[in-house]
Coordinates of C-alpha atoms in Angstrom, one line a residue:
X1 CA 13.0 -2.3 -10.2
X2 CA 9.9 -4.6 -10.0
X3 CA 7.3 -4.0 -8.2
X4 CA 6.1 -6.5 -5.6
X5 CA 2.3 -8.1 -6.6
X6 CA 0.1 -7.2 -4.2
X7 CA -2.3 -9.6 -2.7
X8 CA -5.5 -8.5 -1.1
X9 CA -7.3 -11.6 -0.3
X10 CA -6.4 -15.9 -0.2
X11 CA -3.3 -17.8 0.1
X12 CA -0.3 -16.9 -2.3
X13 CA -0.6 -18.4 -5.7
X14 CA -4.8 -19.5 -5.3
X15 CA -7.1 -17.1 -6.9
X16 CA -9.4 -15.3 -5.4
X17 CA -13.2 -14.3 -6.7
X18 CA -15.8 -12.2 -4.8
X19 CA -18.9 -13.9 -3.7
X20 CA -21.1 -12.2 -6.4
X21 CA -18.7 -13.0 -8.9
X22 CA -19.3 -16.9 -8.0
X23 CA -23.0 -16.7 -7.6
X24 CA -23.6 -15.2 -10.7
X25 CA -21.2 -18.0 -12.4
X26 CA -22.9 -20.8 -11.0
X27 CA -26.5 -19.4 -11.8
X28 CA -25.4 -18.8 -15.2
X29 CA -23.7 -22.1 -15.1
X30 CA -26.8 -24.3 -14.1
X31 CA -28.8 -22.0 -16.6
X32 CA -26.8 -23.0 -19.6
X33 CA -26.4 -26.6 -19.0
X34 CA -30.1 -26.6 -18.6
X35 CA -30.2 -25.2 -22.0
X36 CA -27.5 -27.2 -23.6
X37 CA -29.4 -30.5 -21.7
X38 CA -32.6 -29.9 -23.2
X39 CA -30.9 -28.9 -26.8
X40 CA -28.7 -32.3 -26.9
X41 CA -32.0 -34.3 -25.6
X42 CA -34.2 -33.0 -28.4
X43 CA -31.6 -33.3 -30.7
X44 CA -31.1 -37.2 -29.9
X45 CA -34.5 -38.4 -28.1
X46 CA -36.8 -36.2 -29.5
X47 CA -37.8 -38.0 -33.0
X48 CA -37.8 -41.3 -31.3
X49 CA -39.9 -40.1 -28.5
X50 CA -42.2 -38.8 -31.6
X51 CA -42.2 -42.2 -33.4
X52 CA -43.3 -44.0 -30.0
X53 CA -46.4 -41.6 -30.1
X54 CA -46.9 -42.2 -33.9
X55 CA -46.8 -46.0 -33.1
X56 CA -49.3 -45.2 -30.3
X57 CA -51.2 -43.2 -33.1
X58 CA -51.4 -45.3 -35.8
X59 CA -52.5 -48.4 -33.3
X60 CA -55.0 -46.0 -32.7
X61 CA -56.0 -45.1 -36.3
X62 CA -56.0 -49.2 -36.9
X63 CA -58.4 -49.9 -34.4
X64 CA -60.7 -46.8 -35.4
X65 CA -60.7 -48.1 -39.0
X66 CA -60.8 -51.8 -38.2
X67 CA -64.3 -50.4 -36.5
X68 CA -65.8 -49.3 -40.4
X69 CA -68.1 -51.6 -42.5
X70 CA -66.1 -51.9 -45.3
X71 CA -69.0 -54.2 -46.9
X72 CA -71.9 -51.7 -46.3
X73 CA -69.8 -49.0 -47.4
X74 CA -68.8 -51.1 -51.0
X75 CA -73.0 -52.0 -51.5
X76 CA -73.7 -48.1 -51.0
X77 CA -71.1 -47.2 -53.8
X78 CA -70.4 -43.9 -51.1
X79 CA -66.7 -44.2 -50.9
X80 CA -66.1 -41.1 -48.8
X81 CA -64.4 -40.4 -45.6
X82 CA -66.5 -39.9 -43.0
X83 CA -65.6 -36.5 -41.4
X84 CA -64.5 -37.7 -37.9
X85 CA -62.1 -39.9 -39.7
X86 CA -60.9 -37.6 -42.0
X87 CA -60.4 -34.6 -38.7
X88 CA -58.4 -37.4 -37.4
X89 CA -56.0 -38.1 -40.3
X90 CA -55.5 -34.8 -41.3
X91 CA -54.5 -33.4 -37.6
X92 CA -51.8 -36.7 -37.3
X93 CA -50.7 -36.3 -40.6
X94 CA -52.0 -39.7 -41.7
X95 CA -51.9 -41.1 -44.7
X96 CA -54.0 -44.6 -45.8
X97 CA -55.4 -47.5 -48.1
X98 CA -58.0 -50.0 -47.3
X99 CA -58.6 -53.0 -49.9
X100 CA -58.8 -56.9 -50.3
X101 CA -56.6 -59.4 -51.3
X102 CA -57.5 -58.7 -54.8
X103 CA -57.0 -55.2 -54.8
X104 CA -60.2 -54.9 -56.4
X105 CA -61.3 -51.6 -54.7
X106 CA -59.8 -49.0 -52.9
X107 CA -60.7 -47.1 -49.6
X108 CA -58.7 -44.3 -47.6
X109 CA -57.3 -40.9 -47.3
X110 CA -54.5 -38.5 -48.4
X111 CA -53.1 -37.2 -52.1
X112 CA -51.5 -40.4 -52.6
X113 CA -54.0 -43.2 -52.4
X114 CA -53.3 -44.9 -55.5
X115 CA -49.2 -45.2 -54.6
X116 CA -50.3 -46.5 -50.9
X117 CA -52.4 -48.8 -53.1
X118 CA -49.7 -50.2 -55.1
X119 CA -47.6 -50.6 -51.7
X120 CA -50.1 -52.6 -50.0
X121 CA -50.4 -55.5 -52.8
X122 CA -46.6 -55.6 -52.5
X123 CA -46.5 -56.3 -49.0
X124 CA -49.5 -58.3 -49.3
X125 CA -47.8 -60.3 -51.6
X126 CA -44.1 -59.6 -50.6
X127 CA -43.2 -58.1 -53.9
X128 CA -40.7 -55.8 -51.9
X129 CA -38.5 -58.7 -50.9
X130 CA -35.6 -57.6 -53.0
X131 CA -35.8 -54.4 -51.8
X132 CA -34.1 -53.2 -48.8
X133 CA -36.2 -53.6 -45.8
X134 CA -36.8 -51.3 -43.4
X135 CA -36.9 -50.9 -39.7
X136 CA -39.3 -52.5 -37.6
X137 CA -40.6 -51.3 -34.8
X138 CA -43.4 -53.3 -33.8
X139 CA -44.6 -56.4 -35.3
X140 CA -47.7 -58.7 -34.5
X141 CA -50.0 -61.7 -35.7
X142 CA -52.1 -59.3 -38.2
X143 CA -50.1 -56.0 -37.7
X144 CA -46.5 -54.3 -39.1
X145 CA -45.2 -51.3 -38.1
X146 CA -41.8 -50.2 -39.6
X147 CA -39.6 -47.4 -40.3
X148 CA -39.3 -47.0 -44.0
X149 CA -37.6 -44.7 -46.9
X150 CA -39.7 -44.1 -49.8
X151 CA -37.6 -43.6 -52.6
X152 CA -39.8 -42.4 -54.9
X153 CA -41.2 -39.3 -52.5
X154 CA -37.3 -39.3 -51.0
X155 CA -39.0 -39.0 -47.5
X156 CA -38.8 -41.6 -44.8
X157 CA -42.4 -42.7 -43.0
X158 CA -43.8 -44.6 -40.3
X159 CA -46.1 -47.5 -42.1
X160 CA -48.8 -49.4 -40.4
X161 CA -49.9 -52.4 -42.5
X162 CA -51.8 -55.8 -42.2
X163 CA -55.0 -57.1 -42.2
X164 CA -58.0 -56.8 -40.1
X165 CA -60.6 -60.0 -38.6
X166 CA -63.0 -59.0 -41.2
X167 CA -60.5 -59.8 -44.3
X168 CA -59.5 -56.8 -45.6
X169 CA -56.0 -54.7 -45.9
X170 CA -55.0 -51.8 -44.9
X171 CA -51.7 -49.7 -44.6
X172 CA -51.5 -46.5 -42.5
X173 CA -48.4 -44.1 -43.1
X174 CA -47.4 -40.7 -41.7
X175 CA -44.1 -38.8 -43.0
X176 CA -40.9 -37.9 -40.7
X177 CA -39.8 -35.4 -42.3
X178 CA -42.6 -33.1 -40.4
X179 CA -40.5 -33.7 -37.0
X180 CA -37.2 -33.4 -38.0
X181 CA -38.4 -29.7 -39.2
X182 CA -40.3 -29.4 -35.6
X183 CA -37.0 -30.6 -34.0
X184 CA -34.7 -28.2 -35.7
X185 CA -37.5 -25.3 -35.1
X186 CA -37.5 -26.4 -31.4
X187 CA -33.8 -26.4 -30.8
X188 CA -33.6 -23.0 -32.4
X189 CA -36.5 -21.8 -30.3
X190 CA -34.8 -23.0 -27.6
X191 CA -31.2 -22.0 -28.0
X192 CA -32.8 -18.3 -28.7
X193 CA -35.1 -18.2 -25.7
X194 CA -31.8 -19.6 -23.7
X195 CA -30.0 -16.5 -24.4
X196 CA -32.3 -14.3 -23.6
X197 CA -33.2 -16.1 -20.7
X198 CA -29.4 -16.1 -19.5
X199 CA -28.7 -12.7 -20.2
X200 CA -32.2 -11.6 -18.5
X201 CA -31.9 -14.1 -15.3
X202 CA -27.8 -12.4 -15.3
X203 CA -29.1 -8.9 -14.8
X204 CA -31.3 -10.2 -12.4
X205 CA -28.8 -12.5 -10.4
X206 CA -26.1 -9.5 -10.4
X207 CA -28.4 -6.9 -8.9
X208 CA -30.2 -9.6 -6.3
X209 CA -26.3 -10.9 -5.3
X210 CA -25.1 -6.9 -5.3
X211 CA -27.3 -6.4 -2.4
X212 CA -26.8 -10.0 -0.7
X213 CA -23.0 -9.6 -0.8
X214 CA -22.7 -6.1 -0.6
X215 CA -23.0 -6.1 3.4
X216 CA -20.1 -9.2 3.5
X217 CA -18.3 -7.4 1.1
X218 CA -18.6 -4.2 3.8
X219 CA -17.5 -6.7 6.2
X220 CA -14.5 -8.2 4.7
X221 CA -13.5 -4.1 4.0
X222 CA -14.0 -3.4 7.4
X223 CA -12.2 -6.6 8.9
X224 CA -8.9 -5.7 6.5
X225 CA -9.1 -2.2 8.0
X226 CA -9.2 -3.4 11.9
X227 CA -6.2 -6.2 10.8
X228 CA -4.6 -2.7 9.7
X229 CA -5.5 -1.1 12.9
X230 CA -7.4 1.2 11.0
X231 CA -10.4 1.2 13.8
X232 CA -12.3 4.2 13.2
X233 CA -13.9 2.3 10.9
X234 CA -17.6 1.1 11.2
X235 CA -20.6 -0.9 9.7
X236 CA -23.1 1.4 8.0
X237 CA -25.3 -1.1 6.0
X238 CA -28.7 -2.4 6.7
X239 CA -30.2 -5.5 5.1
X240 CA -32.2 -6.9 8.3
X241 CA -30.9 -10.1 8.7
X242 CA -28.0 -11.7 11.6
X243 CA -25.2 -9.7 8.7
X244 CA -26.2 -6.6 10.8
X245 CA -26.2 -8.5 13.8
X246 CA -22.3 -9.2 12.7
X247 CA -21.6 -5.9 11.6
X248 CA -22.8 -4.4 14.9
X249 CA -20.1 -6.5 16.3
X250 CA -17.6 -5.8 14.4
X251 CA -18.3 -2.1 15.7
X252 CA -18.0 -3.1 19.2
X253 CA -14.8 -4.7 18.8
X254 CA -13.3 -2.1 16.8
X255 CA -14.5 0.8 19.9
X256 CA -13.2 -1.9 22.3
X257 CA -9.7 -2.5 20.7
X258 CA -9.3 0.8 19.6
X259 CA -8.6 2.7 22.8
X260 CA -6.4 -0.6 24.1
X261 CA -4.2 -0.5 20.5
X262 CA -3.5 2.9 20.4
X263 CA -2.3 2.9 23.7
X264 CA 0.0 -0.1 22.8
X265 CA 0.9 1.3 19.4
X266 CA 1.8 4.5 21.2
X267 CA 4.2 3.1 23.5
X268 CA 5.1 0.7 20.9
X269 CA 6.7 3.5 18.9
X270 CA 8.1 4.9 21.2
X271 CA 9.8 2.3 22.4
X272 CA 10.9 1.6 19.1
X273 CA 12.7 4.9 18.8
X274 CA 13.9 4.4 21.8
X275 CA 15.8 1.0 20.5
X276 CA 16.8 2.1 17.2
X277 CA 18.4 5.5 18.5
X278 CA 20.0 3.4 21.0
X279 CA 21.2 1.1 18.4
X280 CA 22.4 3.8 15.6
X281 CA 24.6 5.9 18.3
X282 CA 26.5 2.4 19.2
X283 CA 26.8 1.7 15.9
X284 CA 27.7 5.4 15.0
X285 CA 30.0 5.7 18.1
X286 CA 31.6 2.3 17.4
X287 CA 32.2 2.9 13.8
X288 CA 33.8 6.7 14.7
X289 CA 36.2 5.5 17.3
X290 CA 37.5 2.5 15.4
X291 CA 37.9 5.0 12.3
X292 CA 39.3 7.7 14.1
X293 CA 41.9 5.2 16.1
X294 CA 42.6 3.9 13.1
X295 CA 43.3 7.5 11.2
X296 CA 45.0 8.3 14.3
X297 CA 47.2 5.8 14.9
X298 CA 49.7 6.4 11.7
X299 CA 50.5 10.4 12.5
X300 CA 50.4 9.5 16.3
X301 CA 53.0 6.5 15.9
X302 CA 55.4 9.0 13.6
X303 CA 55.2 12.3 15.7
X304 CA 56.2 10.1 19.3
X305 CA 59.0 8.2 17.6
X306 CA 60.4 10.9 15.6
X307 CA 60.3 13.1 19.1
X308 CA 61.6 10.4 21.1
X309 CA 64.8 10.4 18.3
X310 CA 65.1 14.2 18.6
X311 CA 65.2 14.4 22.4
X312 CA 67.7 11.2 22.0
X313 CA 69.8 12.9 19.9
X314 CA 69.9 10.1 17.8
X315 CA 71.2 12.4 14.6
X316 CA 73.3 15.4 15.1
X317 CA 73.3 16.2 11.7
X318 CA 71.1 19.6 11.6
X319 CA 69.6 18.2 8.3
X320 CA 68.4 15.0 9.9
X321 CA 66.8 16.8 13.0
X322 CA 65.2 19.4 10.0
X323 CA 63.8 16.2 8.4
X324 CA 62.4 15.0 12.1
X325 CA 60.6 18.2 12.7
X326 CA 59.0 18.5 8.6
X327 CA 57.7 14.9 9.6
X328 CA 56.0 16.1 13.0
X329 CA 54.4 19.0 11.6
X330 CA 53.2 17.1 8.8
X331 CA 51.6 14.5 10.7
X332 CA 50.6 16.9 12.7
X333 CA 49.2 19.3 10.2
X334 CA 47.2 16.1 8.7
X335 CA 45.6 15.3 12.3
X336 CA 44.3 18.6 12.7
X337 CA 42.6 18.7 8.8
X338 CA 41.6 15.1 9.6
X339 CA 39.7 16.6 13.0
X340 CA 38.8 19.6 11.1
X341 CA 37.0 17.8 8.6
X342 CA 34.8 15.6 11.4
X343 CA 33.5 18.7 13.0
X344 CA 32.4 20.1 9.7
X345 CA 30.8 16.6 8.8
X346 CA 29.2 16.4 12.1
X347 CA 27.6 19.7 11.9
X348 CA 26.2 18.4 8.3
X349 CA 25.1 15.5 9.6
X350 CA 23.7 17.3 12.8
X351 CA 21.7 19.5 10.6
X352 CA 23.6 22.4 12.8
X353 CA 25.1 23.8 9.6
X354 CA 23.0 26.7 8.0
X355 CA 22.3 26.5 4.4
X356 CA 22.4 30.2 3.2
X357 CA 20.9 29.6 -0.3
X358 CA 22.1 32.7 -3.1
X359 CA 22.3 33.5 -6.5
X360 CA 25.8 33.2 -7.9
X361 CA 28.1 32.8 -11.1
X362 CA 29.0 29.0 -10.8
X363 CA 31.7 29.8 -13.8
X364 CA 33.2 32.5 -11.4
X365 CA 34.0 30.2 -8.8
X366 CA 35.2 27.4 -10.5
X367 CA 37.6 29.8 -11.8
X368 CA 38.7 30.8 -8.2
X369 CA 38.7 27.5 -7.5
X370 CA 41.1 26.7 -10.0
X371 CA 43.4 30.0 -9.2
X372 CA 43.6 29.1 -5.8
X373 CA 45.1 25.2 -7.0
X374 CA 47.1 26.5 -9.2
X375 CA 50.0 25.7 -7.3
X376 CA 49.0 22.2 -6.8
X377 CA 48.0 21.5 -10.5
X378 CA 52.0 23.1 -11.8
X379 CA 53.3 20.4 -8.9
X380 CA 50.8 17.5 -10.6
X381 CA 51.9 19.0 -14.0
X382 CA 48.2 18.7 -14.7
X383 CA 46.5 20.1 -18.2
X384 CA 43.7 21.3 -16.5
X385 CA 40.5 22.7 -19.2
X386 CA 37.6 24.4 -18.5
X387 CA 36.5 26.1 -21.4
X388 CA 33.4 28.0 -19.9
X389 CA 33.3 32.2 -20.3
X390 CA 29.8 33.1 -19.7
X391 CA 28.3 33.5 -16.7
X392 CA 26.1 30.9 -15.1
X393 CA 23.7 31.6 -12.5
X394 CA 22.8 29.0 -9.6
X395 CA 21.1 29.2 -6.3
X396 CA 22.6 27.6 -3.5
X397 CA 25.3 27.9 -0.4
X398 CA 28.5 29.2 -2.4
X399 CA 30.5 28.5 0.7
X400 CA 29.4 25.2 0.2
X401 CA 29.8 24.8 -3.5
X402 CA 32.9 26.0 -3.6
X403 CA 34.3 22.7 -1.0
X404 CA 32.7 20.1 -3.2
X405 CA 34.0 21.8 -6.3
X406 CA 37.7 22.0 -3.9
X407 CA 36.8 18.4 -3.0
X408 CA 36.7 17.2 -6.7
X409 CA 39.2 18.4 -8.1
X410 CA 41.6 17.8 -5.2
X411 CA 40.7 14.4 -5.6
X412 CA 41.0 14.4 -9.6
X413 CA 44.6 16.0 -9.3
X414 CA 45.4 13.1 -6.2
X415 CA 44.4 10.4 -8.9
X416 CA 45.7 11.8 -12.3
X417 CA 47.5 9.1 -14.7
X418 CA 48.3 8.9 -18.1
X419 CA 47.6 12.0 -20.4
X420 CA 47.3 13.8 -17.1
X421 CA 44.1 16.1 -18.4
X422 CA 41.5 17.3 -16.3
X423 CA 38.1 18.7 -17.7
X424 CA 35.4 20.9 -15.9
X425 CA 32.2 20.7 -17.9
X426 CA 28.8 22.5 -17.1
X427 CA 25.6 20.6 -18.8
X428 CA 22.2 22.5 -19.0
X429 CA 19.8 20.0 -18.0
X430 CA 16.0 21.7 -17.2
X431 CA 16.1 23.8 -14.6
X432 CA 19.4 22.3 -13.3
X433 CA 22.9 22.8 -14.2
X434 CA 25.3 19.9 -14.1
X435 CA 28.9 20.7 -12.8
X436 CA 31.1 17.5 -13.7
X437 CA 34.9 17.3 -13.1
X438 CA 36.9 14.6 -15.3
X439 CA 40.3 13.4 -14.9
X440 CA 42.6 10.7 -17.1
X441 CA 43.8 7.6 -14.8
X442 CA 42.7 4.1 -13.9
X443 CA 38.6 3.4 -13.7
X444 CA 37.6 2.9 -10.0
X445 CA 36.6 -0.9 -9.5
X446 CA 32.8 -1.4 -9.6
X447 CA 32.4 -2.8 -6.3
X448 CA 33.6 -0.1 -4.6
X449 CA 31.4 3.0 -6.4
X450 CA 28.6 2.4 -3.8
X451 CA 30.6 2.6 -1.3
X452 CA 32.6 5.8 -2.4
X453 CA 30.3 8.5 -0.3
X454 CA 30.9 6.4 3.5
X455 CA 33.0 8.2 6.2
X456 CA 36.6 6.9 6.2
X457 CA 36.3 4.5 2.7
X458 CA 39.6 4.1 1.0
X459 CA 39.7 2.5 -2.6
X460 CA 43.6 2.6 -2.3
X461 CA 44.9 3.1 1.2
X462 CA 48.4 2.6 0.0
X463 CA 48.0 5.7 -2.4
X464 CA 45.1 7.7 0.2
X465 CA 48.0 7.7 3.3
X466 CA 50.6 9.1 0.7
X467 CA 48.7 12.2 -0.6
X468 CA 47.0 12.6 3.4
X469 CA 43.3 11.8 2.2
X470 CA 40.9 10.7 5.6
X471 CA 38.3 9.0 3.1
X472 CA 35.8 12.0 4.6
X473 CA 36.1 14.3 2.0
X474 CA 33.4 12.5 -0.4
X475 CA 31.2 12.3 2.8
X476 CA 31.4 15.7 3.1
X477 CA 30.1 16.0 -0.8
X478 CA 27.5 13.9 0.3
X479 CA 26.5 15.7 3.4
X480 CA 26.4 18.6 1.5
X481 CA 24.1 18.2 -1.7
X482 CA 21.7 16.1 0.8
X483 CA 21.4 18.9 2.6
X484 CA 20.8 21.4 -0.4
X485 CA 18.4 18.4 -1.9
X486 CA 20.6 17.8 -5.4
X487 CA 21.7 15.1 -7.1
X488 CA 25.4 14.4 -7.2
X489 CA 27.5 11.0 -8.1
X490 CA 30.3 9.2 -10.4
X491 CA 31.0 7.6 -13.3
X492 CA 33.8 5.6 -14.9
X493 CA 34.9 5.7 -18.3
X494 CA 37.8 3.7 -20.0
X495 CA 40.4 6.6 -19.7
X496 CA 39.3 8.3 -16.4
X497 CA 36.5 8.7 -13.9
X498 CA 34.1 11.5 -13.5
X499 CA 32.4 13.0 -10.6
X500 CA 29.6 15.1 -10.9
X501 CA 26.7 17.2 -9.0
X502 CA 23.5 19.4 -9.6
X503 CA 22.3 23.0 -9.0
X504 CA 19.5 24.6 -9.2
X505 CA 19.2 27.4 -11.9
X506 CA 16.1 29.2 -10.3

């Protein structure tokens, strides 16, 4: 049979979490989507937040070189970078050219002057028009910036190009290849320091919450244990906030309801009893008088009419009045085994019996058993086979035994059919012995098996009332292996129906 779920805490069907547990979930939570946030923002706004700045930059860079004496520097034949300049370019990654219309001289910085050379006199005299443009970013009267891919290097840049007031051109570049690397570095540094910091801020957030919730969860404990009017329990934690306050509560109410409960619960149970004694005797008395009227009523209605027809004299044949008299003794006889029986059931039921527990041959008495039938079985014509010959030793009340084992095969012999066999079979099972006692006939319906062991239960009333049965015997059987704490029951099979019961070996 399945067990019932149990539920400790929220409505049926809604899961339930501790505080702790949902702390540490959403701390986690806002942790990670911090992480994630910042990983998805570099991953899409970080390189155009970086060409902004270059744009910035190379504005900058423009001005700063718009600033040089390209004419004093051409008459001094000195065509190198001064060193602020050059400090400049290197740290932004710049690349540039500086030249007239002409092209007739070159100016600038970086390995690849001469290609930044070519470039310029393109633009300057849009050579690159069948080419595929690229993408501008900023344009103005004397200045270009755009976002470019330079086939030859397979890179893409950021160009700065036009001409300054004093006549010259120039074209400023720096590569984007050098923040796609820092992006991917960044959002690696990231995710890694993310894990860490998760898994370090989680130790931290589980032991800080252990000792924030661990007073509630003292509380919710101790407020289960009062609902189960279990009030000797108390409060013991110590934080230092209003939780003790609360607690200290708690331990008043439980002292206060305490002494008030059990005083309730006390007469409570009591009271109880009370009713449900009250209750089983009706019910018990009710049940035994309607049975016993009932069992009565047959052997009573027989015995006063067949008297009444004796002292009549309504036969004077002697064999008639014979027959009269065989029917009141034999009512008679069955009333006074029928009250016989409920004395010995009440004493079992009563717990007035004494079970005198011994050791004896269970074989042995089956076979007295059987000897003392053996009238019985000749009048049933029953094939009766019980093929045990050594000894079996049990421990229980033989007196006892030997009814149930009576009882049994009474009722076998009452409800033989067809090959008419009965079989007696001990089974070894542990420390147990299993006495079973078989007999061919018709299967007992299903419905009534359970209800085989109740005082005064008739399968077949018809066929009960013809061989005498009271429906107490099984009762008895009942009373009896309850009372020696064994097992005992039936079974049907296609042919027959076996009933069966347990002793102890040792």
């Amino acid at each position: 049979m399945k067990k019932p779920e149990k539920r400790e805490a929220g409505k049926k069907g809604k899961k339930f979490h501790t505080l702790r547990h949902q702390i540490s979930m959403i701390f986690t939570a806002v942790l990670l989507f911090s992480i994630v946030t910042i990983t998805v923002i570099n991953g899409f706004f970080l390189e155009k937040y970086y060409i902004s700045q270059k744009v910035e930059m190379l504005l900058e860079a423009e001005e700063t070189l718009s600033e040089l004496d390209i004419e004093e520097i051409i008459e001094d034949g000195d065509a190198s970078v001064a060193d602020e300049i050059g400090r400049d370019s290197s740290r932004n990654n710049f690349s540039w050219v500086i030249t007239d219309e002409v092209n007739s001289f070159e100016y600038g910085w970086g390995e690849s002057k001469d290609m930044l050379r070519v470039r310029l006199f393109g633009y300057i005299y849009d050579l690159e028009q069948d080419k595929p443009k690229g993408k501008i970013l900023r344009e103005s009267e004397h200045c270009t910036i755009q976002q470019i891919h330079d086939r030859f290097a397979g890179m893409d840049y950021v160009e700065c190009w036009g001409q300054f007031d004093n006549g010259y051109y120039y074209l400023i570049r720096t590569p984007l290849e050098s923040i796609r690397e820092s992006a991917g570095i960044s959002n690696k540094f990231y995710f890694f320091v993310g894990i860490v910091i998760v898994l370090f801020s989680g130790m931290i957030i589980m032991v800080f919450t252990n000792k924030i919730t661990k007073p509630i969860s003292e509380l919710t404990k101790l407020s289960r244990r009062m609902s189960d009017l279990e009030f000797d329990a108390r409060y013991e934690s110590s934080v230092g906030n209003e939780i003790d306050l609360l607690g200290e509560s708690f331990n008043r109410m439980s002292e206060q309801l305490e002494s008030t409960i059990s005083e309730l619960k006390s007469a409570n149970i009591k009271l109880q009893k009370d009713i449900e004694d009250k209750v089983k005797i009706d019910k018990m008395r009710k049940e035994f008088l309607d049975n016993v009227s009932h069992e009565l009523k047959t052997p009573i209605a027989l015995i006063q009419g067949y008297a009444e027809g004796l002292k009549e004299n309504i036969s004077d044949d002697p064999e008639s009045r014979e027959f009269y008299c065989d029917v009141i003794m034999d009512e008679s006889a069955k009333m006074n085994k029928l009250v016989k029986n409920l004395l010995v059931l009440n004493q079992l039921e009563s717990g007035k019996d004494e079970t005198i527990m011994e050791r004896f041959d269970i074989v042995s008495l089956i076979r007295g058993v059987l000897q003392t039938m053996d009238i019985m079985i000749r009048q049933k014509e029953a094939n009766v086979i019980f093929e045990e010959e050594s000894p079996v030793y049990v421990w229980a009340d033989e007196f006892k035994v030997e009814e149930v084992v009576t009882n049994y095969v009474s009722n076998a012999l009452n409800h033989l059919e067809g090959e008419r066999q009965i079989e007696l079979k001990l089974q070894m099972e542990g420390d147990r012995v299993k006495v079973s006692v078989f007999n061919t006939g018709s299967p007992i319906p299903e419905e009534d098996l359970p209800n085989l062991w109740s005082k005064f239960y008739k399968v077949d009333k018809a066929r009960t009332r013809e061989y005498g049965g009271s429906g107490i015997g099984l009762s008895i059987v009942r009373a009896i292996m309850e009372g020696m704490d064994q097992k005992f029951g039936v079974q049907n099979y296609e042919n027959g129906v076996e009933f069966w019961f347990t002793l102890d070996r040792k």
